[in-house]
Structure formats: structure tokens, C-alpha cells
CSV table of C-alpha atoms and ligand atoms in Angstrom, one decimal:
chain,number,residue,atom,x,y,z
A,723,MET,CA,0.0,0.0,0.0
A,724,ASN,CA,1.2,3.5,-0.9
A,725,ILE,CA,0.5,5.9,1.9
A,726,LYS,CA,1.4,9.6,1.4
A,727,ARG,CA,4.1,10.6,3.8
A,728,ASN,CA,3.4,13.9,5.6
A,729,ILE,CA,6.0,15.5,7.8
A,730,LEU,CA,4.3,16.7,11.0
A,731,LEU,CA,6.3,19.4,12.8
A,732,ASN,CA,3.4,19.9,15.2
A,733,PRO,CA,3.8,18.6,18.8
A,734,GLY,CA,2.1,15.3,18.2
A,735,PRO,CA,0.4,13.3,16.8
A,736,ALA,CA,3.7,12.7,15.0
A,737,THR,CA,4.8,11.3,11.7
A,738,THR,CA,4.5,7.5,11.9
A,739,THR,CA,6.1,4.7,9.9
A,740,ASP,CA,4.1,2.8,7.4
A,741,THR,CA,4.6,-0.4,9.4
A,742,VAL,CA,2.9,1.2,12.4
A,743,LYS,CA,0.1,2.4,10.3
A,744,MET,CA,-0.4,-1.0,8.8
A,745,ALA,CA,-0.2,-2.8,12.1
A,746,GLN,CA,-3.8,-1.5,12.7
A,747,VAL,CA,-5.1,-3.7,9.9
A,748,VAL,CA,-5.9,-6.9,11.8
A,749,PRO,CA,-8.7,-9.4,11.8
A,750,ASP,CA,-11.6,-8.2,13.8
A,751,ILE,CA,-11.4,-9.4,17.4
A,752,CYS,CA,-13.4,-9.1,20.6
A,753,PRO,CA,-11.2,-7.4,23.1
A,754,ARG,CA,-12.6,-9.7,25.8
A,755,GLU,CA,-10.7,-12.6,24.2
A,756,LYS,CA,-7.6,-14.0,25.9
A,757,GLU,CA,-5.6,-13.2,22.8
A,758,PHE,CA,-6.3,-9.5,23.3
A,759,ALA,CA,-5.7,-9.6,27.1
A,760,ASN,CA,-2.3,-11.1,26.3
A,761,LEU,CA,-1.5,-8.1,24.0
A,762,MET,CA,-2.6,-5.7,26.8
A,763,ASN,CA,-0.3,-7.5,29.3
A,764,GLU,CA,2.6,-7.3,26.9
A,765,LEU,CA,2.0,-3.6,26.3
A,766,ARG,CA,1.9,-2.9,30.1
A,767,ALA,CA,5.1,-4.8,30.7
A,768,ASP,CA,6.8,-3.1,27.7
A,769,LEU,CA,5.8,0.4,29.0
A,770,VAL,CA,7.3,-0.3,32.4
A,771,ARG,CA,10.5,-1.5,30.6
A,772,ILE,CA,10.6,1.7,28.5
A,773,VAL,CA,10.8,3.9,31.7
A,774,HIS,CA,13.3,1.4,33.3
A,775,GLY,CA,10.8,0.6,36.0
A,776,ASP,CA,11.0,-2.5,38.2
A,777,GLN,CA,8.3,-5.0,37.1
A,778,SER,CA,7.6,-6.0,40.7
A,779,LYS,CA,7.2,-2.4,41.9
A,780,HIS,CA,5.8,-0.5,38.9
A,781,THR,CA,2.8,-0.9,36.7
A,782,ALA,CA,1.4,0.6,33.6
A,783,VAL,CA,-2.3,1.4,33.5
A,784,LEU,CA,-3.9,2.0,30.0
A,785,PHE,CA,-6.8,4.2,29.2
A,786,CYS,CA,-8.9,5.0,26.1
A,787,GLY,CA,-8.4,8.7,25.6
A,788,SER,CA,-6.0,11.5,24.6
A,789,GLY,CA,-3.1,12.5,26.9
A,790,THR,CA,-5.2,14.9,29.0
A,791,ILE,CA,-7.1,11.9,30.4
A,792,ASN,CA,-3.9,11.0,32.3
A,793,ILE,CA,-3.6,14.4,33.9
A,794,ASP,CA,-7.3,14.2,35.0
A,795,ILE,CA,-6.9,10.7,36.4
A,796,CYS,CA,-3.7,11.2,38.3
A,797,LEU,CA,-5.0,14.3,40.0
A,798,ASN,CA,-8.5,13.0,40.9
A,799,SER,CA,-7.3,9.6,42.0
A,800,LEU,CA,-4.1,10.1,43.9
A,801,LEU,CA,-5.1,12.8,46.4
A,802,PRO,CA,-6.1,11.6,49.9
A,803,ALA,CA,-9.0,13.4,51.6
A,804,ALA,CA,-8.1,16.7,53.3
A,805,LYS,CA,-4.8,17.0,51.5
A,806,LYS,CA,-3.5,19.4,48.9
A,807,VAL,CA,-1.9,19.4,45.5
A,808,LEU,CA,1.1,21.6,44.7
A,809,ILE,CA,1.4,22.4,41.0
A,810,ILE,CA,4.7,23.8,39.8
A,811,ASN,CA,3.3,25.7,36.9
A,812,ASN,CA,5.5,27.3,34.3
A,813,GLY,CA,3.5,26.5,31.2
A,814,ALA,CA,0.2,25.7,29.4
A,815,TYR,CA,0.2,22.0,30.4
A,816,SER,CA,0.7,22.6,34.1
A,817,THR,CA,-2.1,25.3,33.8
A,818,ARG,CA,-4.3,22.5,32.4
A,819,ALA,CA,-3.6,20.5,35.7
A,820,VAL,CA,-4.6,23.6,37.7
A,821,GLU,CA,-7.8,23.6,35.8
A,822,VAL,CA,-8.4,19.9,36.5
A,823,CYS,CA,-8.0,20.7,40.2
A,824,GLN,CA,-10.5,23.6,39.9
A,825,TYR,CA,-13.1,21.4,38.1
A,826,TYR,CA,-12.9,18.7,40.8
A,827,GLY,CA,-12.6,21.2,43.6
A,828,LEU,CA,-9.3,19.7,44.7
A,829,PRO,CA,-7.4,21.9,47.3
A,830,HIS,CA,-4.3,23.0,45.4
A,831,ILE,CA,-1.5,25.6,45.3
A,832,ASP,CA,-0.9,27.0,41.9
A,833,MET,CA,2.8,27.9,42.0
A,834,LYS,CA,2.7,30.1,38.9
A,835,LEU,CA,6.1,30.9,37.4
A,836,SER,CA,7.4,32.6,34.3
A,837,VAL,CA,6.9,30.4,31.2
A,838,PHE,CA,10.4,31.2,30.2
A,839,GLU,CA,12.2,29.9,33.3
A,840,THR,CA,12.7,26.7,35.2
A,841,PRO,CA,11.6,26.6,38.8
A,842,ASP,CA,13.9,27.5,41.6
A,843,PRO,CA,14.3,24.4,43.8
A,844,LEU,CA,14.7,26.5,46.9
A,845,GLU,CA,11.4,28.1,46.3
A,846,VAL,CA,9.7,24.7,45.9
A,847,ASP,CA,11.3,23.6,49.1
A,848,ARG,CA,10.0,26.7,50.9
A,849,VAL,CA,6.4,26.2,49.7
A,850,LEU,CA,6.5,22.5,50.8
A,851,MET,CA,7.9,23.5,54.2
A,852,GLU,CA,5.1,26.1,54.7
A,853,ASN,CA,2.4,23.6,53.5
A,854,PRO,CA,2.8,20.3,55.3
A,855,ASP,CA,-0.7,19.2,54.0
A,856,VAL,CA,0.6,18.9,50.4
A,857,ALA,CA,0.4,15.2,49.6
A,858,LEU,CA,0.9,15.4,45.8
A,859,VAL,CA,3.5,17.5,43.9
A,860,TYR,CA,2.8,17.8,40.2
A,861,THR,CA,4.7,19.3,37.3
A,862,THR,CA,5.3,18.9,33.5
A,863,HIS,CA,8.6,17.5,32.3
A,864,HIS,CA,8.7,19.1,28.9
A,865,GLU,CA,6.3,22.1,28.5
A,866,THR,CA,5.3,21.5,25.0
A,867,GLY,CA,3.9,25.0,24.6
A,868,THR,CA,7.3,26.6,24.8
A,869,GLY,CA,9.9,23.8,24.6
A,870,LEU,CA,11.1,24.4,28.2
A,871,LEU,CA,12.5,21.3,30.0
A,872,ASN,CA,12.0,21.2,33.8
A,873,PRO,CA,14.5,19.7,36.3
A,874,ILE,CA,12.3,16.9,37.5
A,875,ARG,CA,14.9,14.9,39.2
A,876,GLU,CA,15.7,17.8,41.6
A,877,ILE,CA,12.0,18.6,42.2
A,878,GLY,CA,11.2,14.9,42.8
A,879,ASP,CA,14.0,14.7,45.4
A,880,ILE,CA,12.5,17.7,47.3
A,881,ALA,CA,8.9,16.3,47.0
A,882,HIS,CA,10.1,13.0,48.5
A,883,ARG,CA,11.9,14.7,51.3
A,884,TYR,CA,8.5,16.1,52.3
A,885,GLY,CA,6.8,12.7,51.9
A,886,ALA,CA,4.7,13.8,48.9
A,887,VAL,CA,3.9,11.7,45.8
A,888,PHE,CA,5.5,13.1,42.7
A,889,VAL,CA,3.5,13.0,39.5
A,890,VAL,CA,5.0,14.3,36.3
A,891,ASP,CA,3.4,14.9,32.9
A,892,THR,CA,5.9,13.3,30.6
A,893,THR,CA,3.6,13.2,27.6
A,894,SER,CA,5.9,15.1,25.3
A,895,SER,CA,9.2,13.6,26.5
A,896,LEU,CA,8.6,9.9,27.2
A,897,GLY,CA,10.2,7.8,24.5
A,898,MET,CA,12.2,10.8,23.2
A,899,ILE,CA,14.4,12.0,26.1
A,900,PRO,CA,16.0,9.2,28.1
A,901,PHE,CA,14.1,8.8,31.3
A,902,ASP,CA,14.4,6.5,34.3
A,903,ILE,CA,11.4,6.5,36.6
A,904,GLN,CA,13.6,5.6,39.6
A,905,ARG,CA,16.7,7.6,39.0
A,906,ASP,CA,14.5,10.6,38.1
A,907,ASN,CA,12.6,10.4,41.4
A,908,VAL,CA,9.2,10.1,39.8
A,909,ASP,CA,6.3,8.1,41.2
A,910,PHE,CA,3.9,8.5,38.3
A,911,CYS,CA,4.6,9.5,34.7
A,912,MET,CA,2.3,9.5,31.7
A,913,ALA,CA,2.1,9.7,28.0
A,914,SER,CA,-0.1,8.8,25.1
A,915,ALA,CA,0.7,6.5,22.2
A,916,GLN,CA,0.8,9.2,19.5
A,917,LYS,CA,3.7,11.2,20.9
A,918,GLY,CA,7.2,9.9,21.7
A,919,LEU,CA,6.3,6.3,20.8
A,920,MET,CA,5.2,7.3,17.4
A,921,ALA,CA,2.0,5.3,17.4
A,922,MET,CA,-1.7,6.2,17.0
A,923,SER,CA,-3.8,8.5,19.1
A,924,GLY,CA,-6.6,7.2,21.4
A,925,LEU,CA,-4.5,5.2,23.8
A,926,SER,CA,-2.9,6.8,26.9
A,927,PHE,CA,-1.1,5.3,29.9
A,928,ILE,CA,0.1,6.1,33.4
A,929,ILE,CA,3.2,4.3,34.6
A,930,GLY,CA,3.9,4.3,38.3
A,931,ASP,CA,4.1,2.8,41.7
A,932,LYS,CA,1.8,-0.2,42.4
A,933,GLU,CA,1.8,0.2,46.1
A,934,MET,CA,0.7,3.9,45.9
A,935,ILE,CA,-2.1,2.9,43.6
A,936,GLU,CA,-3.2,0.2,46.0
A,937,ARG,CA,-3.1,2.7,48.8
A,938,SER,CA,-5.4,5.0,46.8
A,939,LYS,CA,-8.1,2.4,47.0
A,940,ASP,CA,-9.7,4.2,49.9
A,941,TYR,CA,-9.2,7.8,48.7
A,942,PRO,CA,-12.3,9.7,47.7
A,943,LYS,CA,-13.6,8.5,44.3
A,944,ARG,CA,-14.1,11.6,42.2
A,945,SER,CA,-14.8,10.1,38.8
A,946,TYR,CA,-16.4,6.9,37.6
A,947,TYR,CA,-14.7,6.5,34.2
A,948,CYS,CA,-11.4,8.1,35.2
A,949,ASN,CA,-10.2,6.4,38.4
A,950,LEU,CA,-6.7,5.0,38.5
A,951,PHE,CA,-7.3,2.3,41.2
A,952,LEU,CA,-10.5,1.0,39.5
A,953,GLN,CA,-8.8,0.6,36.1
A,954,TYR,CA,-5.6,-0.9,37.7
A,955,ASP,CA,-7.7,-3.3,39.7
A,956,PHE,CA,-9.7,-4.4,36.7
A,957,PHE,CA,-6.5,-5.0,34.7
A,958,GLU,CA,-4.9,-7.0,37.6
A,959,ARG,CA,-8.0,-9.2,37.9
A,960,THR,CA,-8.9,-9.7,34.3
A,961,GLY,CA,-6.0,-8.5,32.1
A,962,GLU,CA,-8.4,-6.2,30.4
A,963,MET,CA,-9.5,-2.5,30.3
A,964,HIS,CA,-12.6,-1.9,32.3
A,965,PHE,CA,-14.5,-0.5,29.3
A,966,THR,CA,-13.9,-1.0,25.5
A,967,PRO,CA,-10.3,-0.3,24.6
A,968,PRO,CA,-9.1,1.3,21.3
A,969,VAL,CA,-8.5,-2.1,19.7
A,970,GLN,CA,-6.6,-1.3,16.6
A,971,THR,CA,-4.6,1.4,18.3
A,972,ALA,CA,-3.3,-1.2,20.7
A,973,TYR,CA,-1.9,-3.3,17.8
A,974,ALA,CA,-0.2,-0.2,16.4
A,975,LEU,CA,1.3,0.6,19.8
A,976,LYS,CA,2.8,-2.9,20.0
A,977,GLN,CA,4.5,-2.4,16.6
A,978,ALA,CA,5.6,1.1,17.6
A,979,ILE,CA,7.2,-0.3,20.8
A,980,LYS,CA,9.0,-3.0,18.8
A,981,GLU,CA,10.4,-0.2,16.5
A,982,TYR,CA,11.3,1.9,19.5
A,983,LEU,CA,13.3,-0.9,21.1
A,984,ASP,CA,14.9,-1.8,17.8
A,985,GLU,CA,16.1,1.9,17.3
A,986,GLY,CA,17.1,2.1,21.0
A,987,GLU,CA,16.6,4.9,23.6
A,988,GLU,CA,20.0,6.6,23.0
A,989,ASN,CA,19.8,6.4,19.2
A,990,LYS,CA,16.4,7.7,19.1
A,991,PHE,CA,17.3,10.6,21.4
A,992,ALA,CA,20.3,11.3,19.1
A,993,ARG,CA,18.0,11.4,16.1
A,994,HIS,CA,15.6,13.9,17.7
A,995,LYS,CA,18.6,16.0,18.7
A,996,ARG,CA,20.0,16.1,15.1
A,997,VAL,CA,16.5,17.0,13.8
A,998,ASN,CA,16.3,19.8,16.3
A,999,GLU,CA,19.8,21.0,15.3
A,1000,ALA,CA,18.8,21.0,11.7
A,1001,ILE,CA,15.7,23.1,12.6
A,1002,HIS,CA,17.9,25.6,14.5
A,1003,ASN,CA,20.3,25.8,11.5
A,1004,GLY,CA,17.5,26.4,9.1
A,1005,LEU,CA,16.1,29.2,11.3
A,1006,SER,CA,19.4,30.8,11.7
A,1007,ASN,CA,20.0,30.7,7.9
A,1008,LEU,CA,16.8,32.6,7.5
A,1009,GLY,CA,17.7,35.0,10.4
A,1010,LEU,CA,14.7,33.9,12.5
A,1011,ASP,CA,14.8,34.0,16.3
A,1012,TYR,CA,13.5,31.7,19.0
A,1013,VAL,CA,12.2,32.2,22.5
A,1014,ILE,CA,13.7,29.6,24.9
A,1015,PRO,CA,17.5,29.7,25.4
A,1016,ARG,CA,19.1,26.6,24.0
A,1017,ASP,CA,20.4,25.3,27.4
A,1018,LYS,CA,16.8,25.3,28.7
A,1019,GLU,CA,15.2,24.0,25.6
A,1020,SER,CA,14.1,20.3,25.4
A,1021,GLY,CA,15.5,19.8,21.9
A,1022,LEU,CA,12.1,18.7,20.9
A,1023,VAL,CA,10.1,22.0,20.3
A,1024,VAL,CA,11.4,25.2,19.0
A,1025,SER,CA,9.2,28.3,19.6
A,1026,VAL,CA,10.0,30.6,16.7
A,1027,LYS,CA,9.3,34.3,17.0
A,1028,TYR,CA,7.2,35.7,14.2
A,1029,PRO,CA,9.4,37.4,11.6
A,1030,ASP,CA,9.5,41.2,12.1
A,1031,ASP,CA,7.8,41.9,8.8
A,1032,PRO,CA,4.3,43.3,8.2
A,1033,LYS,CA,3.9,40.9,5.3
A,1034,TRP,CA,4.2,37.8,7.7
A,1035,ASP,CA,1.0,35.8,7.7
A,1036,PHE,CA,1.1,32.5,9.7
A,1037,THR,CA,-2.0,31.1,8.0
A,1038,LYS,CA,-0.7,31.7,4.5
A,1039,VAL,CA,2.7,30.2,5.3
A,1040,HIS,CA,1.1,27.2,7.0
A,1041,ASP,CA,-1.2,26.6,4.1
A,1042,TYR,CA,1.6,26.8,1.5
A,1043,CYS,CA,3.6,24.2,3.6
A,1044,TYR,CA,0.6,22.0,4.3
A,1045,ASP,CA,-0.2,21.7,0.6
A,1046,ARG,CA,3.3,20.4,0.1
A,1047,GLY,CA,3.1,17.8,3.0
A,1048,PHE,CA,4.6,19.8,5.9
A,1049,THR,CA,2.6,20.8,8.9
A,1050,ILE,CA,3.7,23.7,11.1
A,1051,TYR,CA,1.9,24.7,14.3
A,1052,PRO,CA,0.9,27.9,16.2
A,1053,GLY,CA,2.6,28.8,19.4
A,1054,LYS,CA,1.2,28.8,22.9
A,1055,ILE,CA,2.7,31.8,24.6
A,1056,SER,CA,0.3,34.6,25.4
A,1057,THR,CA,2.9,37.4,25.5
A,1058,THR,CA,4.9,36.6,22.4
A,1059,ASP,CA,3.7,35.7,18.9
A,1060,THR,CA,5.3,32.4,18.0
A,1061,PHE,CA,4.9,29.3,15.9
A,1062,ARG,CA,6.4,25.9,16.7
A,1063,LEU,CA,8.6,23.5,14.9
A,1064,CYS,CA,8.9,20.1,16.6
A,1065,SER,CA,11.3,17.2,16.2
A,1066,PHE,CA,8.9,14.4,17.3
A,1067,GLY,CA,8.1,11.5,15.0
A,1068,ALA,CA,9.6,9.3,12.4
A,1069,ILE,CA,11.6,12.0,10.6
A,1070,ASP,CA,15.2,12.8,10.1
A,1071,VAL,CA,17.5,15.6,9.0
A,1072,GLU,CA,16.8,15.3,5.3
A,1073,ASP,CA,13.1,16.0,6.0
A,1074,ILE,CA,14.0,19.2,7.7
A,1075,HIS,CA,16.2,20.3,4.8
A,1076,ALA,CA,13.2,19.6,2.5
A,1077,PHE,CA,11.0,21.5,4.8
A,1078,PHE,CA,13.1,24.6,4.8
A,1079,LYS,CA,13.2,24.7,1.0
A,1080,VAL,CA,9.4,24.8,1.0
A,1081,PHE,CA,9.3,27.2,4.0
A,1082,LYS,CA,11.6,29.6,2.2
A,1083,GLU,CA,9.4,29.4,-0.9
A,1084,ALA,CA,6.4,30.1,1.3
A,1085,LEU,CA,8.0,33.2,2.7
A,1086,ASN,CA,8.9,34.4,-0.8
A,1087,SER,CA,5.4,33.7,-2.0
A,1088,ILE,CA,4.0,36.3,0.4
A,1089,GLY,CA,6.7,38.8,-0.5
A,1090,ILE,CA,9.1,38.3,2.4
A,1091,LYS,CA,12.7,38.4,1.2
A,1092,THR,CA,14.8,35.8,2.9
A,1093,HIS,CA,18.3,37.0,3.6
A,1094,LEU,CA,20.0,33.7,3.4
A,1095,LYS,CA,23.4,33.5,5.0
A,1096,LYS,CA,26.2,31.6,3.2
A,1097,ASN,CA,26.5,27.8,3.4
A,1098,ASP,CA,22.8,27.4,2.5
B,2331,PLP,C1,0.1,16.5,24.1
B,2331,PLP,C2,0.3,16.8,25.6
B,2331,PLP,C3,-0.7,16.4,26.5
B,2331,PLP,C4,-2.0,15.8,26.0
B,2331,PLP,O1,-2.7,16.5,25.1
B,2331,PLP,P1,-4.0,15.7,24.4
B,2331,PLP,O2,-4.4,16.8,23.4
B,2331,PLP,O3,-5.0,15.4,25.4
B,2331,PLP,O4,-3.4,14.5,23.8
B,2331,PLP,C5,-0.5,16.6,27.8
B,2331,PLP,N1,0.6,17.1,28.3
B,2331,PLP,C6,1.6,17.5,27.4
B,2331,PLP,C7,2.9,18.0,28.0
B,2331,PLP,C8,1.5,17.3,26.1
B,2331,PLP,O5,2.5,17.7,25.2
């Protein structure tokens, strides 16, 4: 089968391989069959392996939904009665976690920081010292809205010193930036299949500490569909999701994990880094500027400042590129006009070279002269 290959430079869903796409085409199967439960069991064990977890201590719990379902589930399920959440918030995705707390009426502290800076560990320590009722510390590893990477290992160490559970939204770093749930001091991490693992959307998972999930059995139940203990318990007893799983998406994830393990964590990280480097080179050749300093940037998202030219028109440039198989994405910073170029997915340096050729044409097509530097 000949499937058109699009280069997605948006922050997920990412460009997938044809083998992952085709893995969805399987004979119809009832997901209550043993054969499907076996697949789910393999996926759960594979996910624990990917984060270098300990199979006896850690577990992966799968859900049918996009990545935000994980944020919702962790917050509503892992907070004991009369305790508080601390959200270290320096971006759009931690703000989403604050909103989840607001919707459920969960007591929380919104530690709102600049979206351009990583948190000061001393400040986190001070807030925890002053608030002994915080039982859950939450942050985002890679703030996809900007490209900022947070120092989770340090924050996790502080959270644990105060006896709090540390939950990290790793949706846009897991499977791309090397991560070790134990070494990185994380109790619960999360992602969805369409991001770092380059599979299909519709399947999300939380990976974390079994004992902590078992302890949450008696915490207030704040959601029927989205409760971590209930889903975990059903998996443990039956090997199945409580409700209908995204069947074909699970087969695609199995294939994507095989390809992930074949490529290898370090090789894959190196590929994302060289794609990011090629993006920075392309921007610098065009004289375009970015927002997050390189030493604080994840290497997975570049937030590009709009060119300082009245002729600039994001939609026109987007449409020109889109028609030629390249997708660029708007920014998520309220104070600065940006668009984003991401290095997720099954792409490599030559795709970025091809993109910049088209991007330059797009700029020319709306009358922006590109002052290319030499060596282009
Ligand atoms: C993509 C993403 C999510 C989930 O977004 P969905 O649209 O629900 O898939 C959550 N957190 C981060 C950091 C993300 O990048």
C-alpha cells in the first residue's frame, strides 16, 4: 500500500512509519478474548520497561483517551481526603492541571512561574515547608507550549523529602528524552501513544508505583470512568481494560514499541537532537529568532518568533507548507507571537532540509525576502 508521507512538525500526533500504520489492519477481534488480554499484558510490561521501571514495583495502566485523560486521572485519583496538590506551573500543560483541580474542587496551590524559566528548587522547598498538608507534587517535564525542560529529578527529590507523591506529565518527553522513573525520582509518569512512541492517538497510559495505587483504593472516588485504582484493579483481575479499549490502536502501539526498542533509547534521542539541530540551523540561515534559550530547551520543540515583517501571515505560510506535505503549528505563549517546529516522530535531518526549502518558498510567496546567509 502506498500511503502519502506527511512531515508533521506539530507537537504530536507525530509522523508514523508505514509499518505502524499497517499494524492497525488486523482481523476483527473481541477485546474480551484471551488473545487481546495477552496483547494488553505485553504492552503494560513493555511500558514499564521503557521507563526502566521495576516490574515488581511498577505498573502501567492504560486508558482510552487522549493524553489529557492522564492528567485528569492522576489528580482526581491520587489525592487523599483533606490533602493538597502543589502544581509547579510554568506553562500551558501545568495550567491544564490547575484547571483539573479547579473542576474537581481539589485543594491546590498554583505555584505560577514565568513560562520562560525553570523553577527555583529553593522556592519549591520553601512552599513545601510552609504547607505540610501537600500530599501530591505535580509538574510537567517538557512544557510543549514553549519547549522548556523542567529539572524533574531535583524537584522529585524535594517532594520525596516532604513525603509527597511526585506526578510528572511526561507526555511530550517519554520515548524521546532518556528517562528512568527511579533515577528521576518520579512516582507517576504518563504519555499517550501518538507522541514519543510514534503510534496512533486514542490510547494513553500512566506508569507508576503499584503500592501507591493500591493505597489510593480508599481515597475519595471523584470520577467513575477516570479512576486509577479502578482501572488498575480491573487489569490485575482480568487483564483487560474496564471498558472498551481502542482495539486497533493497541496493535499499532505494539508495533511502535517494537520499533522503539529496535532503534534504542539513545539512538532515538540522538535522532531527535539532530533533527532539532537542523531546525535551528534552518532558522538561523533565515535570520529567524526563537524564545527559549538553547540550554533550557528540550531539543524537541522550537518556539520561533514571528518574523518582524508586516507581510508575515502565519496562515498563508502554514497553508503553503501544508499543501506540500509539511505541517507547522501555532505557538502557545500569550505574551509573544510564535509558531512551533517540533522534532517528534519518524523524521530525520533530510526531512528538515526539504521543509526549509518549502518554507523559504512560502515566505517568498508572500513577499518576504529571505536574507539567506552563506552555506545554505
Ligand atoms: C500533548 C500533551 C498532552 C495531552 O494532550 P492531548 O491533546 O489530550 O493529547 C498533555 N501534556 C503534554 C505536556 C502534552 O504535550
